[in-house]
């Protein structure tokens, strides 16, 4: 996520999920907020930009992947005195994620629910949200008879 000098942060993040794993980026040691911690890729919503457009832009800028509006869905919102964060799950995209924002992140990796417990997250409140999305991803899908 980008840092700005604003007193209020209007932020979106992408929760990329594939095969029971979530993609996180590692914030480098020079970041003003939460250095040396794992985080969801994302950043500030620019003036006049919708949340969906912002998360798609941020995923392209930070990871080099393309997602479409129909493939992102808001799954959570966290609010505080100085921020408003919306988290969007993304299960389909094109391109292989890579660290395109080396000034912000020094690593990225895929993690299972079990592995998440060993990480220091930038915002610990996101852990419950990430775990729920992973559990939903892995939950058996029941089909009705005849379908």
mmCIF file of C-alpha atoms in Angstrom:
data_model
loop_
_atom_site.group_PDB
_atom_site.id
_atom_site.type_symbol
_atom_site.label_atom_id
_atom_site.label_comp_id
_atom_site.label_asym_id
_atom_site.label_seq_id
_atom_site.Cartn_x
_atom_site.Cartn_y
_atom_site.Cartn_z
ATOM 1 C CA UNK A 1 0.000 0.000 0.000
ATOM 2 C CA UNK A 2 1.284 3.460 -0.784
ATOM 3 C CA UNK A 3 2.162 5.965 1.914
ATOM 4 C CA UNK A 4 0.981 9.560 1.597
ATOM 5 C CA UNK A 5 1.148 12.685 3.714
ATOM 6 C CA UNK A 6 -2.655 12.839 4.047
ATOM 7 C CA UNK A 7 -4.161 12.555 7.515
ATOM 8 C CA UNK A 8 -6.782 10.098 6.244
ATOM 9 C CA UNK A 9 -6.046 7.006 4.190
ATOM 10 C CA UNK A 10 -8.704 5.752 1.766
ATOM 11 C CA UNK A 11 -7.270 2.354 0.847
ATOM 12 C CA UNK A 12 -8.117 -0.798 -1.122
ATOM 13 C CA UNK A 13 -6.370 -4.167 -1.100
ATOM 14 C CA UNK A 14 -6.524 -7.232 -3.301
ATOM 15 C CA UNK A 15 -6.735 -10.658 -1.696
ATOM 16 C CA UNK A 16 -5.497 -12.960 -4.471
ATOM 17 C CA UNK A 17 -6.452 -16.574 -3.795
ATOM 18 C CA UNK A 18 -5.382 -19.668 -5.698
ATOM 19 C CA UNK A 19 -5.350 -23.348 -4.690
ATOM 20 C CA UNK A 20 -5.937 -22.660 -1.008
ATOM 21 C CA UNK A 21 -3.214 -20.031 -0.768
ATOM 22 C CA UNK A 22 -3.198 -16.250 -0.517
ATOM 23 C CA UNK A 23 -0.608 -13.938 -2.057
ATOM 24 C CA UNK A 24 1.030 -11.465 0.309
ATOM 25 C CA UNK A 25 3.734 -8.856 -0.232
ATOM 26 C CA UNK A 26 6.489 -8.082 2.270
ATOM 27 C CA UNK A 27 6.783 -4.368 3.050
ATOM 28 C CA UNK A 28 10.410 -3.268 2.918
ATOM 29 C CA UNK A 29 12.218 -1.816 5.917
ATOM 30 C CA UNK A 30 11.973 1.754 4.604
ATOM 31 C CA UNK A 31 8.168 1.915 4.671
ATOM 32 C CA UNK A 32 6.761 4.567 7.013
ATOM 33 C CA UNK A 33 3.861 2.378 8.104
ATOM 34 C CA UNK A 34 4.418 -1.284 9.098
ATOM 35 C CA UNK A 35 7.945 -1.895 7.775
ATOM 36 C CA UNK A 36 9.193 -5.497 7.540
ATOM 37 C CA UNK A 37 5.691 -6.971 7.687
ATOM 38 C CA UNK A 38 3.556 -9.015 5.324
ATOM 39 C CA UNK A 39 0.571 -7.282 3.765
ATOM 40 C CA UNK A 40 -2.091 -7.531 1.102
ATOM 41 C CA UNK A 41 -1.145 -5.728 -2.114
ATOM 42 C CA UNK A 42 -2.991 -2.477 -2.634
ATOM 43 C CA UNK A 43 -2.906 1.230 -2.034
ATOM 44 C CA UNK A 44 -4.700 4.534 -1.943
ATOM 45 C CA UNK A 45 -7.791 5.303 -3.975
ATOM 46 C CA UNK A 46 -7.044 8.273 -6.203
ATOM 47 C CA UNK A 47 -9.450 11.204 -6.428
ATOM 48 C CA UNK A 48 -12.370 10.410 -8.738
ATOM 49 C CA UNK A 49 -11.478 6.699 -8.847
ATOM 50 C CA UNK A 50 -13.877 3.936 -7.819
ATOM 51 C CA UNK A 51 -12.735 1.298 -5.334
ATOM 52 C CA UNK A 52 -12.868 -1.414 -7.994
ATOM 53 C CA UNK A 53 -10.853 0.644 -10.476
ATOM 54 C CA UNK A 54 -8.318 1.429 -7.728
ATOM 55 C CA UNK A 55 -7.776 -2.195 -6.715
ATOM 56 C CA UNK A 56 -7.401 -3.254 -10.367
ATOM 57 C CA UNK A 57 -4.857 -0.446 -10.908
ATOM 58 C CA UNK A 58 -2.942 -1.305 -7.746
ATOM 59 C CA UNK A 59 -2.718 -4.998 -8.693
ATOM 60 C CA UNK A 60 -1.323 -4.023 -12.096
ATOM 61 C CA UNK A 61 1.179 -1.554 -10.600
ATOM 62 C CA UNK A 62 2.362 -3.752 -7.737
ATOM 63 C CA UNK A 63 2.074 -7.274 -9.166
ATOM 64 C CA UNK A 64 1.829 -6.865 -12.947
ATOM 65 C CA UNK A 65 -1.456 -8.790 -13.100
ATOM 66 C CA UNK A 66 -4.696 -7.870 -14.844
ATOM 67 C CA UNK A 67 -8.065 -8.373 -13.186
ATOM 68 C CA UNK A 68 -11.442 -7.377 -14.558
ATOM 69 C CA UNK A 69 -14.243 -5.619 -12.701
ATOM 70 C CA UNK A 70 -16.341 -8.783 -12.810
ATOM 71 C CA UNK A 71 -13.559 -10.738 -11.036
ATOM 72 C CA UNK A 72 -13.145 -8.569 -7.924
ATOM 73 C CA UNK A 73 -15.566 -8.614 -5.003
ATOM 74 C CA UNK A 74 -15.449 -6.616 -1.789
ATOM 75 C CA UNK A 75 -15.385 -9.004 1.175
ATOM 76 C CA UNK A 76 -14.558 -6.705 4.084
ATOM 77 C CA UNK A 77 -14.174 -3.156 5.284
ATOM 78 C CA UNK A 78 -12.011 -2.015 8.186
ATOM 79 C CA UNK A 79 -12.278 1.519 9.521
ATOM 80 C CA UNK A 80 -10.353 3.571 12.018
ATOM 81 C CA UNK A 81 -9.865 7.202 12.934
ATOM 82 C CA UNK A 82 -7.348 7.721 10.123
ATOM 83 C CA UNK A 83 -8.239 5.081 7.532
ATOM 84 C CA UNK A 84 -10.957 3.314 5.573
ATOM 85 C CA UNK A 85 -9.805 0.008 4.065
ATOM 86 C CA UNK A 86 -11.788 -2.202 1.691
ATOM 87 C CA UNK A 87 -10.542 -5.708 0.891
ATOM 88 C CA UNK A 88 -11.417 -7.285 -2.445
ATOM 89 C CA UNK A 89 -11.085 -10.991 -3.127
ATOM 90 C CA UNK A 90 -9.671 -11.829 -6.560
ATOM 91 C CA UNK A 91 -9.763 -15.442 -7.737
ATOM 92 C CA UNK A 92 -9.211 -14.902 -11.466
ATOM 93 C CA UNK A 93 -6.573 -12.714 -13.128
ATOM 94 C CA UNK A 94 -4.146 -12.864 -16.023
ATOM 95 C CA UNK A 95 -0.386 -12.762 -15.685
ATOM 96 C CA UNK A 96 1.989 -14.207 -13.139
ATOM 97 C CA UNK A 97 2.334 -12.068 -10.017
ATOM 98 C CA UNK A 98 5.766 -10.533 -9.574
ATOM 99 C CA UNK A 99 7.155 -7.743 -7.431
ATOM 100 C CA UNK A 100 6.742 -4.698 -9.669
ATOM 101 C CA UNK A 101 6.914 -2.270 -6.729
ATOM 102 C CA UNK A 102 10.426 -2.912 -5.425
ATOM 103 C CA UNK A 103 10.424 0.512 -3.766
ATOM 104 C CA UNK A 104 7.562 -0.718 -1.548
ATOM 105 C CA UNK A 105 8.063 -4.486 -1.234
ATOM 106 C CA UNK A 106 11.114 -6.709 -1.034
ATOM 107 C CA UNK A 107 9.327 -10.049 -1.451
ATOM 108 C CA UNK A 108 6.037 -11.734 -2.252
ATOM 109 C CA UNK A 109 4.864 -15.238 -1.548
ATOM 110 C CA UNK A 110 1.857 -17.564 -1.428
ATOM 111 C CA UNK A 111 0.731 -18.761 2.021
ATOM 112 C CA UNK A 112 -1.669 -21.372 3.363
ATOM 113 C CA UNK A 113 -3.870 -20.713 6.380
ATOM 114 C CA UNK A 114 -1.432 -22.647 8.570
ATOM 115 C CA UNK A 115 1.550 -20.601 7.349
ATOM 116 C CA UNK A 116 -0.245 -17.295 8.019
ATOM 117 C CA UNK A 117 -0.027 -17.963 11.760
ATOM 118 C CA UNK A 118 3.771 -17.673 11.595
ATOM 119 C CA UNK A 119 3.789 -14.255 9.902
ATOM 120 C CA UNK A 120 3.822 -10.735 11.271
ATOM 121 C CA UNK A 121 1.102 -8.949 9.345
ATOM 122 C CA UNK A 122 1.000 -5.208 8.701
ATOM 123 C CA UNK A 123 -2.573 -5.153 10.002
ATOM 124 C CA UNK A 124 -3.374 -8.101 12.296
ATOM 125 C CA UNK A 125 -7.108 -7.433 11.816
ATOM 126 C CA UNK A 126 -6.815 -8.744 8.263
ATOM 127 C CA UNK A 127 -5.861 -12.239 9.448
ATOM 128 C CA UNK A 128 -9.434 -13.268 10.292
ATOM 129 C CA UNK A 129 -10.658 -11.994 6.919
ATOM 130 C CA UNK A 130 -7.922 -13.812 4.986
ATOM 131 C CA UNK A 131 -8.528 -17.059 6.891
ATOM 132 C CA UNK A 132 -12.288 -16.912 6.226
ATOM 133 C CA UNK A 133 -11.721 -16.378 2.506
ATOM 134 C CA UNK A 134 -9.290 -19.318 2.398
ATOM 135 C CA UNK A 135 -11.727 -21.549 4.277
ATOM 136 C CA UNK A 136 -14.516 -20.575 1.878
ATOM 137 C CA UNK A 137 -12.180 -21.413 -1.000
ATOM 138 C CA UNK A 138 -11.462 -24.887 0.378
ATOM 139 C CA UNK A 139 -14.986 -25.691 1.598
ATOM 140 C CA UNK A 140 -16.614 -28.578 -0.260
ATOM 141 C CA UNK A 141 -19.291 -27.403 -2.629
ATOM 142 C CA UNK A 142 -22.558 -29.247 -2.153
ATOM 143 C CA UNK A 143 -24.559 -29.852 -5.259
ATOM 144 C CA UNK A 144 -28.260 -30.364 -5.305
ATOM 145 C CA UNK A 145 -29.473 -33.690 -6.694
ATOM 146 C CA UNK A 146 -29.924 -33.494 -10.442
ATOM 147 C CA UNK A 147 -27.506 -30.569 -10.919
#
